[in-house]
Amino acid sequence: MTQLSRRLDWFEESKIRKMTRIANKYGAINLSQGFPDFDPPKEIIEELQRAAVEGPHQYAVTWGSQEFREAVARKQERFMGIKINPDENVVVTCGSTEAMMAAMMSICEVGDKVAIFSPFYENYAADTVLCGAVPIYIPLKPPTFDFDRKQLEEAFKQGAKALILCNPSNPIGKVFTREELLDIAQIVTKYDAYVITDEVYEHIVYEPHKHTYFASLPGMFERTISCSSLSKTYSITGWRLGYVIAPKAVIDQCKKVHDFLTVGAAAPLQRAATVGLNFGDDYYKELTKIYTKKRELFLSGLDSIGLKYFRPDGAYYVMVNIEEFGIASDEAFAEKLIKEIGVAAVPGSSFFKEDVNNYIRFHFAKKPETLEAALERLSEIRKHF
Ligand code: GLN
């Protein structure tokens, strides 16, 4: 038989999605793949019901319906503090997963290098492979997950064309400080490179930390491709609505990728979600409050059980240290946790380039009763491990 593409040999099935599959098989409480088990805001659902009856049911404009793009531009102008033209600076995508891919394909030629902080959300490595680029990893060192400025600069000396910046970060919950971002800005300016951001957790940041949009730093709009989505902000991960915000020249490229890859995001969902984009500031304050409570509930539960973890400053994940259990493989640990304890987590190694296997990642985007049930099961952990 003719050889299938070898490019795909570089990666396997997503570990996050795999853990969800195993969790479902064993009926475990799924704290692996990060998505809520509570409903989206009712105003969005009511609009979806209207859209089901009144439409639209046919294609929206390829790069996003006018009303949706205008709403994205208005909302992001407010939060990012920069001018965004809905016709020139926005492409609506099928989730930020497509946004990141479109961003990468828009700037990378085969063989180009891309800098990625490690640990990282697993899609980024796959994205580089899919567009024929080569990743250069820069370690974020525990326990503070700071980066070494020299190591970052080295990646650009080696020719990195872009840096992927997940902020607030999945999986470690790092919120990059303004100073760190200014350091990055200085380096990318010196080496004339781009920054591709993944800012899907932009509204899930815990006091006293603050989210700084990279594109909002002086002079950085021109070299930033900002990717985000509505999944986490409005609890609609299954709707697959995301977007890219960037200078016109980059957006023109992204439009081409998007046009031929997916044609467009679902029209009735764009209509319904526009209602969310038009929410006032109270909605985002309330969201932060809700997640702050979830973080306290889950982390204090882990404290009572005596599990060690890195305290997240943003996003809704926590990396738990499993070293004390003396299991060499975090994957074996995570599978045993599903089967014997009934709680699913993601093996930490799937996020690290380095050989690290003493962490598992939980997420806490769940109802309080789900988190309490998971904690109760986890309290039995020492009887099994
Ligand atoms: N971003 C989420 C996570 O890390 C979900 C990823 C996905 O499956 N699209 O768990």
Coordinates of C-alpha atoms and ligand atoms in Angstrom, one line a residue:
M1 CA 0.0 0.0 0.0
T2 CA 1.1 3.5 -0.6
Q3 CA 2.7 5.1 2.5
L4 CA 0.3 7.2 4.5
S5 CA 1.5 10.6 5.7
R6 CA 4.4 10.2 8.1
R7 CA 3.8 13.7 9.5
L8 CA 1.1 12.3 11.8
D9 CA 3.6 9.8 13.4
W10 CA 4.8 12.8 15.5
F11 CA 1.8 12.8 17.7
E12 CA -0.8 10.5 19.2
E13 CA -4.5 10.9 20.2
S14 CA -4.9 13.8 22.6
K15 CA -4.3 12.6 26.1
I16 CA -7.0 15.0 27.4
R17 CA -9.6 13.5 25.1
K18 CA -8.4 10.0 25.8
M19 CA -8.9 10.5 29.5
T20 CA -12.4 11.7 28.9
R21 CA -13.1 8.6 26.8
I22 CA -11.8 6.3 29.6
A23 CA -13.6 8.3 32.3
N24 CA -16.9 7.8 30.3
K25 CA -16.3 4.1 30.0
Y26 CA -15.9 3.7 33.8
G27 CA -18.4 6.3 34.8
A28 CA -15.8 8.4 36.6
I29 CA -16.2 12.0 37.6
N30 CA -14.4 13.7 34.8
L31 CA -12.0 16.3 36.0
S32 CA -9.7 15.7 33.0
Q33 CA -10.9 17.5 29.9
G34 CA -11.7 21.1 31.0
F35 CA -15.4 21.9 30.5
P36 CA -18.3 22.9 32.7
D37 CA -21.1 20.7 33.9
F38 CA -23.3 23.7 34.5
D39 CA -25.5 25.6 32.0
P40 CA -24.5 28.6 29.9
P41 CA -26.3 31.9 30.7
K42 CA -30.0 31.6 30.1
E43 CA -30.1 34.7 27.9
I44 CA -27.8 32.9 25.4
I45 CA -30.0 29.7 25.5
E46 CA -33.2 31.8 25.0
E47 CA -31.6 33.4 21.9
L48 CA -30.6 29.9 20.7
Q49 CA -34.2 28.8 21.0
R50 CA -35.3 31.8 18.9
A51 CA -32.6 31.1 16.3
A52 CA -33.8 27.5 16.1
V53 CA -37.2 28.8 14.9
E54 CA -36.3 32.0 13.1
G55 CA -32.8 31.1 11.8
P56 CA -30.3 31.8 10.5
H57 CA -29.8 28.3 9.3
Q58 CA -27.6 28.9 6.3
Y59 CA -23.9 29.9 6.1
A60 CA -22.9 33.1 7.8
V61 CA -20.3 35.3 6.1
T62 CA -17.2 33.0 6.0
W63 CA -15.1 35.1 8.4
G64 CA -18.0 35.6 10.8
S65 CA -21.5 37.2 10.7
Q66 CA -21.4 40.9 10.8
E67 CA -23.3 41.2 14.1
F68 CA -21.0 38.6 15.8
R69 CA -17.8 40.3 14.5
E70 CA -19.0 43.7 15.6
A71 CA -19.9 42.3 19.0
V72 CA -16.4 40.6 19.4
A73 CA -14.7 43.9 18.3
R74 CA -16.7 46.0 20.8
K75 CA -16.2 43.6 23.7
Q76 CA -12.5 43.1 23.1
E77 CA -11.9 46.8 22.5
R78 CA -13.3 47.3 25.9
F79 CA -11.1 44.7 27.6
M80 CA -8.0 44.9 25.5
G81 CA -8.0 48.7 25.3
I82 CA -7.0 48.7 21.6
K83 CA -8.9 49.7 18.5
I84 CA -10.4 46.7 16.6
N85 CA -12.0 47.0 13.2
P86 CA -14.6 44.2 12.9
D87 CA -14.1 44.0 9.1
E88 CA -10.3 44.1 9.1
N89 CA -9.1 42.8 12.4
V90 CA -11.3 39.8 13.2
V91 CA -11.9 36.3 11.9
V92 CA -14.5 34.1 13.6
T93 CA -13.3 30.4 13.8
C94 CA -14.5 27.0 15.0
G95 CA -13.1 27.4 18.6
S96 CA -9.7 28.8 19.5
T97 CA -8.3 25.5 18.3
E98 CA -9.0 26.5 14.7
A99 CA -7.9 30.1 15.6
M100 CA -4.5 28.9 16.7
M101 CA -4.1 26.7 13.6
A102 CA -5.1 29.5 11.3
A103 CA -2.7 31.8 13.1
M104 CA 0.2 29.3 12.7
M105 CA -0.6 28.5 9.1
S106 CA -0.9 32.3 8.3
I107 CA 2.7 32.9 9.3
C108 CA 4.6 29.6 9.1
E109 CA 6.4 28.1 6.1
V110 CA 7.5 24.5 6.2
G111 CA 10.6 24.3 8.3
D112 CA 10.0 27.5 10.2
K113 CA 10.7 27.5 14.0
V114 CA 8.2 28.3 16.6
A115 CA 8.9 28.9 20.3
I116 CA 6.7 27.2 22.9
F117 CA 6.8 27.4 26.7
S118 CA 6.8 24.0 28.4
P119 CA 4.5 22.9 30.1
F120 CA 2.1 23.7 27.3
Y121 CA -1.4 22.8 26.1
E122 CA -0.9 19.8 23.9
N123 CA -2.4 21.2 20.8
Y124 CA 0.4 23.6 20.2
A125 CA 3.0 20.9 19.4
A126 CA 0.5 19.2 17.1
D127 CA -0.3 22.6 15.4
T128 CA 3.4 23.1 14.6
V129 CA 3.7 19.6 13.1
L130 CA 0.5 20.0 11.1
C131 CA 1.8 23.2 9.5
G132 CA 5.3 21.7 9.0
A133 CA 7.0 24.0 11.5
V134 CA 9.5 22.9 14.1
P135 CA 8.9 23.6 17.8
I136 CA 11.7 25.0 20.2
Y137 CA 10.7 24.5 23.8
I138 CA 11.5 27.0 26.6
P139 CA 11.0 25.5 30.1
L140 CA 8.9 27.2 32.7
K141 CA 10.5 26.0 35.8
P142 CA 8.5 24.8 38.8
P143 CA 7.6 25.9 41.5
T144 CA 7.3 29.5 40.2
F145 CA 7.2 28.6 36.5
D146 CA 9.3 31.6 35.6
F147 CA 11.2 31.5 32.3
D148 CA 14.8 32.3 31.7
R149 CA 15.1 35.4 29.5
K150 CA 18.3 34.1 28.0
Q151 CA 16.8 30.7 27.1
L152 CA 13.9 32.5 25.5
E153 CA 16.2 34.8 23.5
E154 CA 18.2 31.7 22.4
A155 CA 15.0 30.4 20.7
F156 CA 14.9 33.6 18.6
K157 CA 18.6 33.5 17.9
Q158 CA 17.9 30.0 16.4
G159 CA 15.4 31.7 14.2
A160 CA 12.0 31.2 15.9
K161 CA 9.4 33.2 13.9
A162 CA 6.8 33.3 16.6
L163 CA 6.2 32.5 20.3
I164 CA 3.0 30.7 21.4
L165 CA 1.9 32.4 24.6
C166 CA -0.9 30.8 26.6
N167 CA -1.9 33.4 29.2
P168 CA -3.5 32.7 31.7
S169 CA -1.8 29.4 31.2
N170 CA -3.2 25.9 30.8
P171 CA -2.1 23.6 32.6
I172 CA -0.3 25.6 35.3
G173 CA -2.5 28.6 35.9
K174 CA 0.4 31.0 35.5
V175 CA -0.7 34.6 34.9
F176 CA 2.2 36.3 33.2
T177 CA 3.1 39.6 34.9
R178 CA 3.3 42.8 32.9
E179 CA 7.1 42.8 33.5
E180 CA 7.4 39.3 32.0
L181 CA 5.4 40.3 29.0
L182 CA 7.4 43.5 28.5
D183 CA 10.5 41.3 28.5
I184 CA 9.0 39.1 25.8
A185 CA 8.0 42.2 23.9
Q186 CA 11.5 43.5 23.9
I187 CA 12.8 40.1 22.6
V188 CA 10.3 39.7 19.8
T189 CA 10.9 43.3 18.7
K190 CA 14.6 42.7 18.6
Y191 CA 14.2 39.6 16.5
D192 CA 11.2 40.9 14.5
A193 CA 9.0 37.9 15.5
Y194 CA 5.3 37.4 16.2
V195 CA 3.5 36.3 19.3
I196 CA 0.5 34.0 18.9
T197 CA -1.6 34.2 22.1
D198 CA -4.1 31.7 23.5
E199 CA -6.2 33.8 25.9
V200 CA -9.2 31.7 26.3
Y201 CA -9.0 32.1 30.2
E202 CA -8.8 35.9 29.9
H203 CA -11.8 36.3 32.3
I204 CA -10.7 33.6 34.8
V205 CA -8.0 35.3 36.8
Y206 CA -7.9 35.3 40.6
E207 CA -7.2 38.4 42.8
P208 CA -4.8 40.1 43.1
H209 CA -3.6 38.9 39.6
K210 CA -4.6 40.8 36.5
H211 CA -4.7 39.7 32.9
T212 CA -2.5 41.8 30.5
Y213 CA -3.3 41.3 26.8
F214 CA -0.1 41.0 25.0
A215 CA -1.5 43.0 22.0
S216 CA -2.2 45.9 24.4
L217 CA 1.5 46.5 25.2
P218 CA 3.1 49.5 23.5
G219 CA 3.8 48.7 19.9
M220 CA 2.7 45.0 20.2
F221 CA -0.6 45.0 18.3
E222 CA 1.4 44.9 15.0
R223 CA 3.2 41.6 16.0
T224 CA 0.5 39.9 18.0
I225 CA -2.1 37.3 16.8
S226 CA -4.6 37.2 19.6
C227 CA -6.6 33.9 19.7
S228 CA -9.5 33.4 22.1
S229 CA -12.9 31.8 22.3
L230 CA -16.3 32.0 23.9
S231 CA -16.0 28.4 25.3
K232 CA -14.8 29.2 28.7
T233 CA -16.2 32.7 29.2
Y234 CA -19.8 31.7 28.5
S235 CA -19.6 27.9 29.3
I236 CA -20.2 26.8 25.7
T237 CA -17.2 24.6 24.9
G238 CA -19.3 22.5 22.6
W239 CA -20.4 25.4 20.4
R240 CA -16.9 25.8 19.0
L241 CA -16.9 29.6 18.7
G242 CA -13.5 31.3 18.6
Y243 CA -11.8 34.1 16.9
V244 CA -8.5 35.6 15.8
I245 CA -7.8 39.3 16.3
A246 CA -4.7 40.7 14.5
P247 CA -3.5 43.4 12.1
K248 CA -5.2 43.4 8.7
A249 CA -2.4 41.8 6.8
V250 CA -2.4 38.7 9.2
I251 CA -6.2 38.6 9.2
D252 CA -6.3 38.5 5.4
Q253 CA -4.1 35.4 5.6
C254 CA -6.2 33.8 8.4
K255 CA -9.3 34.4 6.3
K256 CA -7.8 32.3 3.5
V257 CA -7.0 29.4 5.9
H258 CA -10.4 29.5 7.5
D259 CA -12.3 29.9 4.2
F260 CA -10.8 26.7 2.8
L261 CA -10.5 24.7 6.1
T262 CA -14.0 25.1 7.7
V263 CA -15.9 27.7 5.6
G264 CA -17.4 29.1 8.8
A265 CA -18.6 28.7 12.4
A266 CA -22.2 27.7 12.9
A267 CA -24.5 30.6 12.0
P268 CA -27.3 30.0 14.6
L269 CA -24.7 29.7 17.3
Q270 CA -23.1 33.0 16.3
R271 CA -26.5 34.6 16.5
A272 CA -27.2 33.2 20.0
A273 CA -23.7 33.9 21.4
T274 CA -23.8 37.5 20.3
V275 CA -26.1 38.1 23.3
G276 CA -23.2 37.0 25.5
L277 CA -20.7 39.2 23.8
N278 CA -23.0 42.1 24.6
F279 CA -23.1 41.4 28.3
G280 CA -22.0 44.3 30.6
D281 CA -19.1 44.2 33.0
D282 CA -21.1 42.6 35.8
Y283 CA -21.2 39.3 34.0
Y284 CA -17.4 39.0 34.0
K285 CA -17.1 40.1 37.6
E286 CA -19.6 37.4 38.5
L287 CA -17.8 34.8 36.5
T288 CA -14.5 35.6 38.3
K289 CA -16.4 35.3 41.6
I290 CA -17.9 31.9 40.7
Y291 CA -14.5 30.5 39.7
T292 CA -12.8 32.0 42.8
K293 CA -15.3 30.0 44.9
K294 CA -14.7 26.8 42.9
R295 CA -10.9 27.2 43.2
E296 CA -11.2 27.6 47.0
L297 CA -13.5 24.7 47.3
F298 CA -11.3 22.4 45.3
L299 CA -8.0 23.5 46.7
S300 CA -9.1 23.4 50.3
G301 CA -10.4 19.9 49.6
L302 CA -7.0 18.9 48.3
D303 CA -5.4 20.5 51.4
S304 CA -7.6 18.3 53.7
I305 CA -6.6 15.2 51.8
G306 CA -3.0 16.3 52.1
L307 CA -2.3 16.4 48.3
K308 CA 0.4 18.8 47.2
Y309 CA -0.2 21.1 44.2
F310 CA 0.8 24.4 42.5
R311 CA -1.7 27.1 43.3
P312 CA -3.2 28.5 40.1
D313 CA -3.4 32.2 39.7
G314 CA -5.7 31.9 36.6
A315 CA -7.6 29.4 34.5
Y316 CA -9.4 26.4 36.1
Y317 CA -6.7 23.7 36.3
V318 CA -4.5 22.5 39.1
M319 CA -1.4 20.4 38.8
V320 CA -1.2 17.9 41.7
N321 CA 2.1 16.3 42.7
I322 CA 1.9 12.5 42.9
E323 CA 5.5 11.8 43.7
E324 CA 4.6 10.6 47.2
F325 CA 2.7 7.6 45.7
G326 CA 5.9 6.3 44.1
I327 CA 4.3 5.3 40.7
A328 CA 6.7 5.7 37.9
S329 CA 4.1 6.4 35.2
D330 CA 1.7 9.2 35.6
E331 CA -0.5 7.7 32.9
A332 CA -0.8 4.4 34.8
F333 CA -1.6 6.5 37.9
A334 CA -4.3 8.4 36.1
E335 CA -5.9 5.2 34.7
K336 CA -5.8 3.6 38.2
L337 CA -7.4 6.7 39.6
I338 CA -10.3 6.4 37.1
K339 CA -10.8 2.7 37.7
E340 CA -10.4 2.5 41.5
I341 CA -11.2 6.0 42.8
G342 CA -13.7 7.1 40.1
V343 CA -12.1 10.4 39.3
A344 CA -10.4 11.3 36.0
A345 CA -7.4 13.6 35.6
V346 CA -4.9 14.2 32.8
P347 CA -1.3 12.8 33.2
G348 CA 1.0 15.8 33.6
S349 CA 3.6 14.4 31.2
S350 CA 1.3 15.2 28.3
F351 CA 2.0 18.9 28.9
F352 CA 5.7 18.7 29.4
K353 CA 8.5 18.5 26.8
E354 CA 10.8 17.6 29.6
D355 CA 10.8 14.1 31.1
V356 CA 8.4 14.9 33.9
N357 CA 5.9 12.3 35.2
N358 CA 5.1 13.3 38.8
Y359 CA 2.0 15.4 38.2
I360 CA -1.6 15.0 37.2
R361 CA -3.9 17.8 36.2
F362 CA -7.4 18.3 37.5
H363 CA -9.9 20.9 36.4
F364 CA -12.5 22.5 38.7
A365 CA -15.0 23.9 36.2
K366 CA -17.7 21.9 37.8
K367 CA -20.8 22.4 40.0
P368 CA -19.9 22.5 43.8
E369 CA -21.7 19.2 44.3
T370 CA -19.6 17.5 41.5
L371 CA -16.4 18.9 43.1
E372 CA -17.4 17.7 46.5
A373 CA -18.3 14.2 45.2
A374 CA -14.8 14.1 43.5
L375 CA -13.1 15.2 46.7
E376 CA -14.9 12.6 48.7
R377 CA -13.7 9.9 46.4
L378 CA -10.2 11.3 46.4
S379 CA -10.1 11.2 50.2
E380 CA -9.8 7.4 49.8
I381 CA -6.7 7.7 47.6
R382 CA -4.2 6.5 50.2
K383 CA -6.1 3.2 50.6
H384 CA -5.5 2.4 46.9
F385 CA -2.1 3.9 46.1
Ligands
GLN1 N1 -8.7 23.2 26.9 C1 -9.4 22.1 27.6 C2 -8.4 21.3 28.3 O1 -7.2 21.5 28.3 C3 -10.2 21.3 26.6 C4 -9.4 20.9 25.4 C5 -10.2 20.2 24.3 O2 -10.4 19.1 24.4 N2 -10.5 21.0 23.4 O3 -8.8 20.3 29.0

